[in-house]
Structure formats: structure tokens, C-alpha cells
PDB file of C-alpha atoms in Angstrom:
ATOM      1  CA  MET A   1      25.196 -15.908 -27.939  1.00 89.00           C
ATOM      2  CA  LYS A   2      22.968 -13.980 -25.582  1.00 93.00           C
ATOM      3  CA  VAL A   3      19.989 -16.012 -24.384  1.00 94.00           C
ATOM      4  CA  ILE A   4      17.172 -13.829 -23.069  1.00 95.00           C
ATOM      5  CA  TYR A   5      14.346 -15.529 -21.196  1.00 95.00           C
ATOM      6  CA  HIS A   6      11.296 -13.282 -21.031  1.00 94.00           C
ATOM      7  CA  CYS A   7       7.924 -13.363 -19.315  1.00 93.00           C
ATOM      8  CA  TYR A   8       5.328 -10.939 -17.936  1.00 92.00           C
ATOM      9  CA  GLY A   9       7.033  -9.751 -14.746  1.00 90.00           C
ATOM     10  CA  GLY A  10      10.517 -11.260 -15.018  1.00 90.00           C
ATOM     11  CA  THR A  11      10.304 -12.694 -11.532  1.00 91.00           C
ATOM     12  CA  HIS A  12       9.099 -16.304 -11.663  1.00 92.00           C
ATOM     13  CA  SER A  13       9.032 -18.298 -14.898  1.00 94.00           C
ATOM     14  CA  SER A  14      11.925 -16.540 -16.639  1.00 95.00           C
ATOM     15  CA  VAL A  15      14.064 -16.625 -13.479  1.00 95.00           C
ATOM     16  CA  THR A  16      13.280 -20.333 -13.044  1.00 95.00           C
ATOM     17  CA  ALA A  17      14.136 -21.092 -16.695  1.00 95.00           C
ATOM     18  CA  ALA A  18      17.404 -19.146 -16.528  1.00 95.00           C
ATOM     19  CA  SER A  19      18.328 -20.888 -13.275  1.00 95.00           C
ATOM     20  CA  ILE A  20      17.693 -24.316 -14.810  1.00 95.00           C
ATOM     21  CA  HIS A  21      19.740 -23.308 -17.852  1.00 95.00           C
ATOM     22  CA  LEU A  22      22.670 -22.306 -15.666  1.00 94.00           C
ATOM     23  CA  GLY A  23      22.404 -25.339 -13.379  1.00 93.00           C
ATOM     24  CA  PHE A  24      21.328 -23.369 -10.307  1.00 93.00           C
ATOM     25  CA  LEU A  25      18.205 -25.562 -10.220  1.00 94.00           C
ATOM     26  CA  PRO A  26      18.131 -29.318 -10.984  1.00 94.00           C
ATOM     27  CA  ALA A  27      16.623 -30.589 -14.234  1.00 93.00           C
ATOM     28  CA  ASP A  28      15.709 -34.064 -12.952  1.00 92.00           C
ATOM     29  CA  ARG A  29      13.584 -33.270  -9.881  1.00 93.00           C
ATOM     30  CA  ILE A  30      11.314 -30.548  -8.544  1.00 94.00           C
ATOM     31  CA  PRO A  31      13.171 -28.376  -6.020  1.00 94.00           C
ATOM     32  CA  GLU A  32      11.876 -27.488  -2.559  1.00 93.00           C
ATOM     33  CA  LYS A  33      10.002 -24.191  -2.129  1.00 91.00           C
ATOM     34  CA  GLU A  34      12.906 -22.737  -0.126  1.00 91.00           C
ATOM     35  CA  THR A  35      15.276 -23.438  -3.030  1.00 93.00           C
ATOM     36  CA  PHE A  36      13.268 -21.135  -5.311  1.00 92.00           C
ATOM     37  CA  LEU A  37      13.291 -18.369  -2.730  1.00 90.00           C
ATOM     38  CA  ARG A  38      17.084 -18.564  -2.472  1.00 91.00           C
ATOM     39  CA  ILE A  39      17.451 -17.597  -6.156  1.00 92.00           C
ATOM     40  CA  PRO A  40      18.444 -13.900  -6.130  1.00 87.00           C
ATOM     41  CA  LEU A  41      15.788 -12.542  -8.516  1.00 90.00           C
ATOM     42  CA  TYR A  42      12.920 -14.930  -7.747  1.00 92.00           C
ATOM     43  CA  ASP A  43       9.773 -12.946  -6.786  1.00 89.00           C
ATOM     44  CA  ARG A  44      11.818  -9.762  -6.384  1.00 86.00           C
ATOM     45  CA  GLN A  45      11.484  -7.500  -9.457  1.00 85.00           C
ATOM     46  CA  GLU A  46       9.252  -4.411  -9.199  1.00 86.00           C
ATOM     47  CA  ALA A  47       7.081  -2.883 -11.944  1.00 85.00           C
ATOM     48  CA  ASP A  48       9.423   0.090 -12.420  1.00 87.00           C
ATOM     49  CA  GLU A  49      12.200  -2.335 -13.421  1.00 89.00           C
ATOM     50  CA  HIS A  50      10.211  -3.965 -16.242  1.00 91.00           C
ATOM     51  CA  GLY A  51      12.176  -3.777 -19.474  1.00 91.00           C
ATOM     52  CA  GLN A  52      15.519  -3.884 -17.683  1.00 93.00           C
ATOM     53  CA  MET A  53      17.591  -6.931 -18.672  1.00 94.00           C
ATOM     54  CA  PHE A  54      19.269  -8.739 -15.801  1.00 94.00           C
ATOM     55  CA  PHE A  55      22.363 -10.855 -16.294  1.00 94.00           C
ATOM     56  CA  MET A  56      21.949 -14.247 -14.618  1.00 93.00           C
ATOM     57  CA  GLY A  57      25.206 -15.916 -15.601  1.00 93.00           C
ATOM     58  CA  GLN A  58      27.178 -17.696 -18.309  1.00 93.00           C
ATOM     59  CA  ASP A  59      26.629 -21.333 -19.264  1.00 91.00           C
ATOM     60  CA  GLU A  60      29.374 -23.873 -20.018  1.00 89.00           C
ATOM     61  CA  PHE A  61      29.386 -22.962 -23.725  1.00 89.00           C
ATOM     62  CA  GLY A  62      29.946 -19.279 -22.988  1.00 90.00           C
ATOM     63  CA  ASN A  63      26.357 -18.195 -23.706  1.00 92.00           C
ATOM     64  CA  GLU A  64      25.290 -15.231 -21.599  1.00 94.00           C
ATOM     65  CA  VAL A  65      21.901 -15.789 -19.950  1.00 95.00           C
ATOM     66  CA  TYR A  66      19.593 -12.840 -19.206  1.00 95.00           C
ATOM     67  CA  ILE A  67      16.034 -12.374 -18.009  1.00 94.00           C
ATOM     68  CA  VAL A  68      13.649  -9.550 -18.830  1.00 94.00           C
ATOM     69  CA  ALA A  69      10.079  -8.545 -18.027  1.00 92.00           C
ATOM     70  CA  ARG A  70       8.037  -7.401 -21.017  1.00 90.00           C
ATOM     71  CA  ARG A  71       4.506  -7.410 -19.511  1.00 88.00           C
ATOM     72  CA  ASN A  72       1.920  -8.550 -22.066  1.00 88.00           C
ATOM     73  CA  ARG A  73       3.798  -6.954 -24.973  1.00 87.00           C
ATOM     74  CA  PRO A  74       6.221  -9.563 -26.343  1.00 89.00           C
ATOM     75  CA  GLU A  75       5.965  -7.951 -29.783  1.00 90.00           C
ATOM     76  CA  VAL A  76       7.526  -4.746 -28.416  1.00 90.00           C
ATOM     77  CA  LEU A  77      10.525  -6.687 -27.106  1.00 91.00           C
ATOM     78  CA  GLU A  78      10.924  -8.684 -30.323  1.00 91.00           C
ATOM     79  CA  ASN A  79      10.510  -5.699 -32.651  1.00 91.00           C
ATOM     80  CA  LEU A  80      12.767  -3.419 -30.611  1.00 91.00           C
ATOM     81  CA  MET A  81      15.537  -6.012 -30.399  1.00 92.00           C
ATOM     82  CA  ALA A  82      15.361  -6.705 -34.142  1.00 91.00           C
ATOM     83  CA  GLY A  83      15.227  -2.981 -34.979  1.00 91.00           C
ATOM     84  CA  LEU A  84      18.109  -2.032 -32.709  1.00 91.00           C
ATOM     85  CA  ALA A  85      20.210  -4.955 -33.970  1.00 91.00           C
ATOM     86  CA  ALA A  86      19.710  -3.696 -37.523  1.00 89.00           C
ATOM     87  CA  MET A  87      20.329  -0.073 -36.494  1.00 88.00           C
ATOM     88  CA  PHE A  88      23.661  -0.809 -34.807  1.00 88.00           C
ATOM     89  CA  ASP A  89      24.736  -3.585 -37.184  1.00 87.00           C
ATOM     90  CA  THR A  90      24.953  -6.131 -34.390  1.00 87.00           C
ATOM     91  CA  PRO A  91      24.488  -9.728 -35.562  1.00 82.00           C
ATOM     92  CA  ARG A  92      20.802 -10.616 -35.765  1.00 73.00           C
ATOM     93  CA  ASP A  93      21.591 -14.158 -34.608  1.00 78.00           C
ATOM     94  CA  GLY A  94      23.691 -12.885 -31.712  1.00 88.00           C
ATOM     95  CA  TYR A  95      20.772 -13.221 -29.349  1.00 91.00           C
ATOM     96  CA  MET A  96      17.934 -15.654 -28.725  1.00 93.00           C
ATOM     97  CA  LEU A  97      14.632 -14.580 -27.199  1.00 93.00           C
ATOM     98  CA  VAL A  98      12.828 -17.323 -25.293  1.00 94.00           C
ATOM     99  CA  ASN A  99       9.216 -16.761 -24.276  1.00 94.00           C
ATOM    100  CA  VAL A 100       8.624 -18.611 -21.002  1.00 94.00           C
ATOM    101  CA  MET A 101       5.022 -17.389 -20.624  1.00 91.00           C
ATOM    102  CA  VAL A 102       3.810 -20.366 -22.671  1.00 89.00           C
ATOM    103  CA  ARG A 103       4.735 -22.628 -19.717  1.00 88.00           C
ATOM    104  CA  VAL A 104       3.072 -20.501 -17.042  1.00 90.00           C
ATOM    105  CA  ASN A 105      -0.011 -21.947 -15.338  1.00 92.00           C
ATOM    106  CA  LEU A 106      -2.958 -20.175 -13.704  1.00 94.00           C
ATOM    107  CA  THR A 107      -1.615 -20.730 -10.168  1.00 92.00           C
ATOM    108  CA  MET A 108       1.602 -18.911 -11.067  1.00 91.00           C
ATOM    109  CA  MET A 109      -0.373 -16.030 -12.564  1.00 92.00           C
ATOM    110  CA  ILE A 110      -2.627 -15.650  -9.515  1.00 92.00           C
ATOM    111  CA  GLY A 111       0.267 -15.961  -7.045  1.00 90.00           C
ATOM    112  CA  GLY A 112       2.431 -13.629  -9.097  1.00 88.00           C
ATOM    113  CA  PHE A 113      -0.266 -10.969  -9.271  1.00 88.00           C
ATOM    114  CA  LEU A 114      -0.952 -11.217  -5.535  1.00 89.00           C
ATOM    115  CA  SER A 115       2.725 -10.956  -4.654  1.00 85.00           C
ATOM    116  CA  ARG A 116       4.054  -8.474  -7.225  1.00 83.00           C
ATOM    117  CA  ARG A 117       1.102  -6.412  -8.400  1.00 84.00           C
ATOM    118  CA  TRP A 118      -0.876  -6.090  -5.192  1.00 85.00           C
ATOM    119  CA  GLY A 119       1.990  -6.522  -2.724  1.00 86.00           C
ATOM    120  CA  PHE A 120       0.415  -9.408  -0.783  1.00 89.00           C
ATOM    121  CA  ILE A 121       3.756 -11.188  -0.581  1.00 87.00           C
ATOM    122  CA  ARG A 122       2.860 -13.452   2.359  1.00 89.00           C
ATOM    123  CA  MET A 123      -0.190 -14.721   0.515  1.00 88.00           C
ATOM    124  CA  GLY A 124       1.103 -14.679  -3.060  1.00 90.00           C
ATOM    125  CA  ARG A 125       4.586 -16.117  -2.632  1.00 91.00           C
ATOM    126  CA  PRO A 126       3.529 -19.627  -1.466  1.00 92.00           C
ATOM    127  CA  ILE A 127       0.929 -19.770  -4.259  1.00 93.00           C
ATOM    128  CA  VAL A 128       3.337 -18.739  -7.000  1.00 93.00           C
ATOM    129  CA  THR A 129       5.992 -21.124  -5.680  1.00 94.00           C
ATOM    130  CA  ALA A 130       3.481 -24.005  -5.719  1.00 94.00           C
ATOM    131  CA  GLY A 131       2.559 -23.002  -9.265  1.00 95.00           C
ATOM    132  CA  THR A 132       6.223 -22.969 -10.277  1.00 94.00           C
ATOM    133  CA  GLN A 133       6.628 -26.465  -8.856  1.00 94.00           C
ATOM    134  CA  ALA A 134       3.575 -27.638 -10.823  1.00 94.00           C
ATOM    135  CA  ALA A 135       4.931 -26.166 -14.075  1.00 94.00           C
ATOM    136  CA  TYR A 136       8.537 -27.119 -13.350  1.00 95.00           C
ATOM    137  CA  PHE A 137       9.042 -29.967 -15.814  1.00 95.00           C
ATOM    138  CA  LYS A 138       7.390 -27.959 -18.590  1.00 94.00           C
ATOM    139  CA  VAL A 139       9.973 -25.242 -17.997  1.00 94.00           C
ATOM    140  CA  VAL A 140      12.726 -27.881 -17.872  1.00 95.00           C
ATOM    141  CA  LYS A 141      11.583 -29.174 -21.273  1.00 95.00           C
ATOM    142  CA  LEU A 142      11.674 -25.657 -22.710  1.00 95.00           C
ATOM    143  CA  VAL A 143      15.193 -25.095 -21.386  1.00 95.00           C
ATOM    144  CA  LYS A 144      16.344 -28.451 -22.782  1.00 95.00           C
ATOM    145  CA  ASP A 145      14.940 -27.469 -26.182  1.00 94.00           C
ATOM    146  CA  VAL A 146      16.796 -24.162 -25.993  1.00 94.00           C
ATOM    147  CA  ARG A 147      20.052 -25.830 -25.000  1.00 93.00           C
ATOM    148  CA  ARG A 148      19.655 -28.361 -27.819  1.00 92.00           C
ATOM    149  CA  GLU A 149      19.143 -25.517 -30.289  1.00 91.00           C
ATOM    150  CA  LEU A 150      22.182 -23.716 -28.911  1.00 91.00           C
ATOM    151  CA  GLU A 151      24.261 -26.864 -29.319  1.00 88.00           C
ATOM    152  CA  VAL A 152      23.201 -27.046 -32.961  1.00 87.00           C
ATOM    153  CA  ILE A 153      24.029 -23.362 -33.428  1.00 84.00           C
ATOM    154  CA  HIS A 154      27.437 -23.753 -31.849  1.00 80.00           C
ATOM    155  CA  GLY A 155      28.057 -27.010 -33.653  1.00 78.00           C
ATOM    156  CA  LYS A 156      28.834 -28.613 -30.349  1.00 55.00           C
ATOM    157  CA  LYS A 157      27.430 -31.839 -29.072  1.00 49.00           C
ATOM    158  CA  SER A 158      27.293 -32.769 -25.444  1.00 48.00           C
ATOM    159  CA  ALA A 159      29.102 -35.815 -24.203  1.00 47.00           C
ATOM    160  CA  LEU A 160      25.780 -37.515 -23.539  1.00 46.00           C
ATOM    161  CA  PHE A 161      24.645 -37.084 -27.140  1.00 46.00           C
ATOM    162  CA  GLN A 162      27.910 -38.483 -28.457  1.00 49.00           C
ATOM    163  CA  ARG A 163      27.688 -41.449 -26.110  1.00 45.00           C
ATOM    164  CA  GLN A 164      24.297 -42.357 -27.539  1.00 44.00           C
ATOM    165  CA  GLN A 165      25.798 -42.713 -31.013  1.00 45.00           C
ATOM    166  CA  ILE A 166      28.422 -45.237 -29.959  1.00 42.00           C
ATOM    167  CA  SER A 167      27.563 -48.845 -30.670  1.00 42.00           C
ATOM    168  CA  PRO A 168      26.531 -50.703 -27.527  1.00 41.00           C
ATOM    169  CA  GLY A 169      28.373 -53.882 -28.650  1.00 41.00           C
ATOM    170  CA  SER A 170      31.112 -55.405 -26.557  1.00 37.00           C
ATOM    171  CA  CYS A 171      34.765 -54.644 -27.166  1.00 41.00           C
ATOM    172  CA  GLY A 172      35.786 -56.050 -30.551  1.00 38.00           C
ATOM    173  CA  GLY A 173      32.332 -57.490 -31.157  1.00 36.00           C
ATOM    174  CA  GLY A 174      30.509 -54.425 -32.327  1.00 36.00           C
ATOM    175  CA  ASP A 175      29.989 -53.703 -35.988  1.00 40.00           C
ATOM    176  CA  SER A 176      29.737 -49.922 -35.845  1.00 37.00           C
ATOM    177  CA  HIS A 177      33.046 -49.616 -37.696  1.00 36.00           C
ATOM    178  CA  ARG A 178      31.446 -51.322 -40.700  1.00 36.00           C
ATOM    179  CA  LEU A 179      29.020 -48.476 -41.028  1.00 36.00           C
ATOM    180  CA  PHE A 180      31.871 -46.194 -42.030  1.00 35.00           C
ATOM    181  CA  THR A 181      33.113 -48.550 -44.753  1.00 36.00           C
ATOM    182  CA  GLY A 182      29.673 -49.329 -46.059  1.00 38.00           C
ATOM    183  CA  GLU A 183      29.817 -53.014 -45.122  1.00 39.00           C
ATOM    184  CA  SER A 184      26.691 -54.615 -43.747  1.00 39.00           C
ATOM    185  CA  GLY A 185      26.608 -56.109 -40.253  1.00 39.00           C
ATOM    186  CA  THR A 186      27.189 -59.802 -39.722  1.00 37.00           C
ATOM    187  CA  GLY A 187      23.760 -60.513 -38.378  1.00 37.00           C
ATOM    188  CA  SER A 188      21.688 -58.676 -40.949  1.00 34.00           C
TER     189      SER A 188
ATOM    190  CA  MET B   1       1.165   5.592 -45.300  1.00 49.00           C
ATOM    191  CA  PRO B   2       1.606   2.276 -43.421  1.00 50.00           C
ATOM    192  CA  ARG B   3      -1.141   1.283 -41.046  1.00 52.00           C
ATOM    193  CA  ALA B   4      -0.097   0.674 -37.442  1.00 54.00           C
ATOM    194  CA  LYS B   5      -1.190  -2.690 -36.093  1.00 59.00           C
ATOM    195  CA  LYS B   6      -0.757  -4.032 -32.580  1.00 61.00           C
ATOM    196  CA  LYS B   7       1.895  -6.478 -33.773  1.00 74.00           C
ATOM    197  CA  SER B   8       3.955  -3.616 -35.213  1.00 78.00           C
ATOM    198  CA  ALA B   9       4.350  -1.839 -31.864  1.00 84.00           C
ATOM    199  CA  GLY B  10       8.045  -1.350 -31.207  1.00 87.00           C
ATOM    200  CA  ARG B  11       9.028  -1.731 -34.858  1.00 89.00           C
ATOM    201  CA  ILE B  12      11.735   0.734 -35.894  1.00 91.00           C
ATOM    202  CA  LEU B  13      11.329   2.219 -39.372  1.00 91.00           C
ATOM    203  CA  TYR B  14      14.256   3.812 -41.186  1.00 92.00           C
ATOM    204  CA  HIS B  15      13.382   7.057 -42.977  1.00 92.00           C
ATOM    205  CA  GLY B  16      16.715   8.233 -44.332  1.00 93.00           C
ATOM    206  CA  ARG B  17      19.528  10.621 -43.407  1.00 92.00           C
ATOM    207  CA  ASP B  18      19.277  14.295 -42.506  1.00 89.00           C
ATOM    208  CA  GLY B  19      21.501  17.099 -43.834  1.00 87.00           C
ATOM    209  CA  ARG B  20      24.212  16.300 -41.289  1.00 85.00           C
ATOM    210  CA  GLY B  21      24.237  12.597 -42.110  1.00 89.00           C
ATOM    211  CA  ASN B  22      22.317  11.472 -39.026  1.00 89.00           C
ATOM    212  CA  LYS B  23      20.153   8.437 -39.590  1.00 90.00           C
ATOM    213  CA  VAL B  24      16.488   9.133 -38.817  1.00 92.00           C
ATOM    214  CA  TYR B  25      14.110   6.436 -37.584  1.00 92.00           C
ATOM    215  CA  ALA B  26      10.500   6.335 -36.429  1.00 91.00           C
ATOM    216  CA  LEU B  27       9.181   4.131 -33.664  1.00 89.00           C
ATOM    217  CA  TRP B  28       5.564   3.597 -32.683  1.00 84.00           C
ATOM    218  CA  LEU B  29       4.752   2.797 -29.068  1.00 83.00           C
ATOM    219  CA  LYS B  30       1.477   2.707 -27.227  1.00 78.00           C
ATOM    220  CA  GLY B  31       0.774   3.123 -23.527  1.00 76.00           C
ATOM    221  CA  GLU B  32       3.392   3.410 -20.808  1.00 74.00           C
ATOM    222  CA  LYS B  33       6.800   4.195 -22.299  1.00 77.00           C
ATOM    223  CA  GLY B  34       9.040   3.360 -19.331  1.00 86.00           C
ATOM    224  CA  MET B  35       9.433  -0.291 -20.265  1.00 89.00           C
ATOM    225  CA  PRO B  36      10.465   0.271 -23.926  1.00 88.00           C
ATOM    226  CA  TYR B  37      12.925   2.967 -22.801  1.00 90.00           C
ATOM    227  CA  ARG B  38      14.516   0.545 -20.341  1.00 92.00           C
ATOM    228  CA  LEU B  39      14.611  -2.138 -23.054  1.00 92.00           C
ATOM    229  CA  ILE B  40      16.521   0.195 -25.370  1.00 91.00           C
ATOM    230  CA  ASP B  41      18.861   1.188 -22.550  1.00 92.00           C
ATOM    231  CA  SER B  42      19.477  -2.485 -21.725  1.00 93.00           C
ATOM    232  CA  PHE B  43      20.195  -3.282 -25.378  1.00 92.00           C
ATOM    233  CA  LEU B  44      22.839  -0.554 -25.510  1.00 92.00           C
ATOM    234  CA  ASP B  45      24.394  -1.913 -22.287  1.00 91.00           C
ATOM    235  CA  LEU B  46      24.223  -5.482 -23.590  1.00 91.00           C
ATOM    236  CA  TYR B  47      26.360  -4.676 -26.616  1.00 90.00           C
ATOM    237  CA  ARG B  48      28.377  -1.934 -24.864  1.00 89.00           C
ATOM    238  CA  LEU B  49      27.201   0.614 -27.428  1.00 89.00           C
ATOM    239  CA  PRO B  50      27.804   4.317 -26.817  1.00 87.00           C
ATOM    240  CA  LYS B  51      24.595   5.985 -25.635  1.00 84.00           C
ATOM    241  CA  GLU B  52      25.577   9.264 -27.313  1.00 83.00           C
ATOM    242  CA  GLU B  53      25.001   7.567 -30.670  1.00 81.00           C
ATOM    243  CA  PHE B  54      21.325   7.387 -29.927  1.00 84.00           C
ATOM    244  CA  TYR B  55      18.998  10.353 -29.544  1.00 87.00           C
ATOM    245  CA  MET B  56      15.392   9.505 -28.785  1.00 88.00           C
ATOM    246  CA  VAL B  57      12.665  12.110 -29.122  1.00 88.00           C
ATOM    247  CA  ASP B  58       9.187  11.570 -27.743  1.00 86.00           C
ATOM    248  CA  THR B  59       6.725  13.407 -29.988  1.00 82.00           C
ATOM    249  CA  PRO B  60       4.164  15.182 -27.831  1.00 71.00           C
ATOM    250  CA  ALA B  61       1.548  15.043 -30.582  1.00 66.00           C
ATOM    251  CA  ARG B  62      -1.422  12.940 -29.553  1.00 71.00           C
ATOM    252  CA  ASP B  63      -4.061  11.511 -31.841  1.00 76.00           C
ATOM    253  CA  ASN B  64      -6.716  14.197 -32.374  1.00 85.00           C
ATOM    254  CA  ALA B  65     -10.341  13.392 -33.304  1.00 91.00           C
ATOM    255  CA  LEU B  66      -9.610  13.622 -37.051  1.00 91.00           C
ATOM    256  CA  LEU B  67      -6.706  11.163 -36.792  1.00 89.00           C
ATOM    257  CA  VAL B  68      -8.721   8.706 -34.695  1.00 89.00           C
ATOM    258  CA  ALA B  69     -11.688   8.857 -37.091  1.00 93.00           C
ATOM    259  CA  GLY B  70      -9.387   8.629 -40.108  1.00 93.00           C
ATOM    260  CA  GLN B  71      -7.527   5.593 -38.755  1.00 88.00           C
ATOM    261  CA  PHE B  72     -10.854   3.887 -37.983  1.00 91.00           C
ATOM    262  CA  LEU B  73     -12.215   4.500 -41.485  1.00 93.00           C
ATOM    263  CA  ARG B  74      -8.947   3.382 -43.085  1.00 91.00           C
ATOM    264  CA  ARG B  75      -9.713  -0.163 -41.919  1.00 89.00           C
ATOM    265  CA  MET B  76     -12.900  -0.283 -44.011  1.00 91.00           C
ATOM    266  CA  PRO B  77     -12.191  -0.799 -47.712  1.00 89.00           C
ATOM    267  CA  LEU B  78     -15.170   1.346 -48.796  1.00 91.00           C
ATOM    268  CA  PHE B  79     -14.259   4.327 -46.602  1.00 92.00           C
ATOM    269  CA  SER B  80     -10.488   3.973 -46.857  1.00 92.00           C
ATOM    270  CA  PRO B  81      -9.994   7.060 -49.120  1.00 93.00           C
ATOM    271  CA  LEU B  82     -12.109   9.170 -46.742  1.00 94.00           C
ATOM    272  CA  GLY B  83     -10.070   7.801 -43.816  1.00 94.00           C
ATOM    273  CA  LEU B  84      -6.828   8.769 -45.508  1.00 94.00           C
ATOM    274  CA  TYR B  85      -8.190  12.261 -46.158  1.00 95.00           C
ATOM    275  CA  LEU B  86      -9.116  12.657 -42.487  1.00 94.00           C
ATOM    276  CA  VAL B  87      -5.687  11.407 -41.410  1.00 93.00           C
ATOM    277  CA  ARG B  88      -4.100  14.088 -43.634  1.00 94.00           C
ATOM    278  CA  LEU B  89      -6.329  16.755 -42.099  1.00 93.00           C
ATOM    279  CA  GLY B  90      -5.451  15.518 -38.612  1.00 92.00           C
ATOM    280  CA  LEU B  91      -1.747  15.597 -39.386  1.00 90.00           C
ATOM    281  CA  LYS B  92      -2.038  19.132 -40.798  1.00 92.00           C
ATOM    282  CA  LYS B  93      -3.589  20.176 -37.503  1.00 90.00           C
ATOM    283  CA  GLU B  94      -0.608  18.791 -35.581  1.00 88.00           C
ATOM    284  CA  TYR B  95       1.942  19.942 -38.146  1.00 89.00           C
ATOM    285  CA  GLY B  96       2.887  23.226 -36.472  1.00 89.00           C
ATOM    286  CA  GLY B  97       3.744  21.547 -33.172  1.00 86.00           C
ATOM    287  CA  LEU B  98       5.671  18.734 -34.852  1.00 87.00           C
ATOM    288  CA  SER B  99       7.584  21.203 -37.022  1.00 89.00           C
ATOM    289  CA  SER B 100       8.731  23.312 -34.067  1.00 89.00           C
ATOM    290  CA  LEU B 101       9.743  20.132 -32.197  1.00 88.00           C
ATOM    291  CA  VAL B 102      11.872  19.025 -35.154  1.00 89.00           C
ATOM    292  CA  GLN B 103      13.541  22.462 -35.279  1.00 90.00           C
ATOM    293  CA  LYS B 104      14.388  22.163 -31.588  1.00 89.00           C
ATOM    294  CA  VAL B 105      15.819  18.660 -32.099  1.00 88.00           C
ATOM    295  CA  ILE B 106      17.956  19.825 -35.027  1.00 87.00           C
ATOM    296  CA  GLY B 107      19.168  22.710 -32.843  1.00 86.00           C
ATOM    297  CA  ASN B 108      20.085  20.298 -30.052  1.00 83.00           C
ATOM    298  CA  LEU B 109      21.927  18.019 -32.482  1.00 80.00           C
ATOM    299  CA  THR B 110      23.924  20.980 -33.748  1.00 70.00           C
ATOM    300  CA  ASP B 111      24.933  21.839 -30.173  1.00 63.00           C
ATOM    301  CA  LEU B 112      26.209  18.316 -29.547  1.00 59.00           C
ATOM    302  CA  PRO B 113      29.991  17.916 -29.730  1.00 55.00           C
TER     303      PRO B 113
END
């Protein structure tokens, strides 16, 4: 499966989401500003590269993760991908488009425009990074939703999910085995 | 004649096969075309598809006054037939240019190995 995170400029929110997906950024805490700037494509892409898909890496399930800038025309990306998939007989469910713009806040937009559109990098970069930090857990939630959906698609369940299904009872004292035979628990 | 809406930008419509068996599609795009071109290029790279299989032609025809007026009137139920008539007139005006472009494209396709 090819997972394609897309946003307006392909430099902040989509790069952040792809990095969280691949484990380059933590999912449990907000990273330092310097950590964002160390990501190869963060606040780097120029307008003449919009539309170009960039490979970010492969996750543990073998899904390829990409980012792409589509400006304010998500319908063009969606329609073109669907049309080309049909034209070349590639599987329609072979890719997943994830719109990260829904998690972008005003600070990110202002900082992003200052840095990328108008070239005021010194002024825009700290603003957009602060905005990314503010929106971070929203992006994390989106990525978790995507990963959950991918797990369903692949029919795989993470170790954590499986652990939650195991009865918390002590060794020999649990009654989870009865659930399989249809017997009711001793206490109920 | 389908009406183009903003949401349909980038939609690829299949029109059939030509005399040589090539599949012919139409694609409507508005504004700057660099980004959609790069998207298509990226898609071909993504699936390692041969780029020779794909021949994209940008039609130079622009919407003339008749086409613009016709498309506007087509949105109003009362004037829709008049709008369609104007669209036909507008297309007729552009027909010569489009026809010679198609002949050139067919010639280029014939020259391809």
C-alpha cells in the first residue's frame, strides 16, 4: 500500500504526519523545534516542485509513505489518481490519500506563507514550527487513525491491540477460556 | 455535453479508441498546469509505468466569448437551451484549430516506433 500524505505546500503538515507515521518523530510528546528542522523535507519544498511526490520511507508493515503538495486543489489530486489508476489498471485500493490540511492551524498557515511563499525564512520558520507544535497531537491522532485503518486493511493487528484482548486475570484464575466454549464466568 | 464543475477538475474521461487502437481520454484542468503534470509524472514513477505509453496533448483552444456566455447560461434552467446553442457556436469557432491540432497529434503518433 502506498500512503500519500498531502497538504497545500508539502513542507510542514504532510512532512510531520509522514515522519510520525515512520517513527522519525515521537507520537507521545511534542518534539523540540530543532527536531522538526532536522527532518529532510521540513520547510524545504519550493513552488515549482508542487505536485511531485516524495518518498519518505517504508513503515514496519511494508507500506510506502509519500508526501505531496497539491495547493488548494485536493480534487485535482484525487481525480487524477483515480483516473490514472483506472487508465493503467493499477489497483484502486493500492494507495491511500490522506489530507493533512484538516489539522493545520492558522499559525502554521501564516508561518508557512511567510517562509515558503514570500521567502521570509528567518521570520516564518519559527512561526510555522510553533504552529506545528501546537497542532502536533491532532496530527498524531490523524496518523494513528491511518495506521489503524492500514492494520484493518492488511488484516494485521499490532501487539498492543492483541494484548488488550487478553484477560487480565492471574495465571489459572482467569475465565477468558470459557468465552470460547460458551460457558459463563464463575462470578457472573 | 457534461458540465464542468470545480470538483470535476482533474477527472479523466474515456472517449474510446482511435483507428490505431490508442485509447483516447479527455482531462479538464484550470489554471497553472505545472502541478498536474508533475502529479501525472509522479504517478507513472510510483508504479514504474512506461512514460511512452502516455501521450498528453495540451489543447491551445481557450474559452471564447460565446463559450463563456454559453456555459454561464447553461447553469440557468430557463436559458439552458440557449446556453447549449452558444456553446456549439463557440466550439464551431474553435473547430478549425482543434482539428489541425488533432491531425498533428495523429501524425506524431504514426511517427512513434
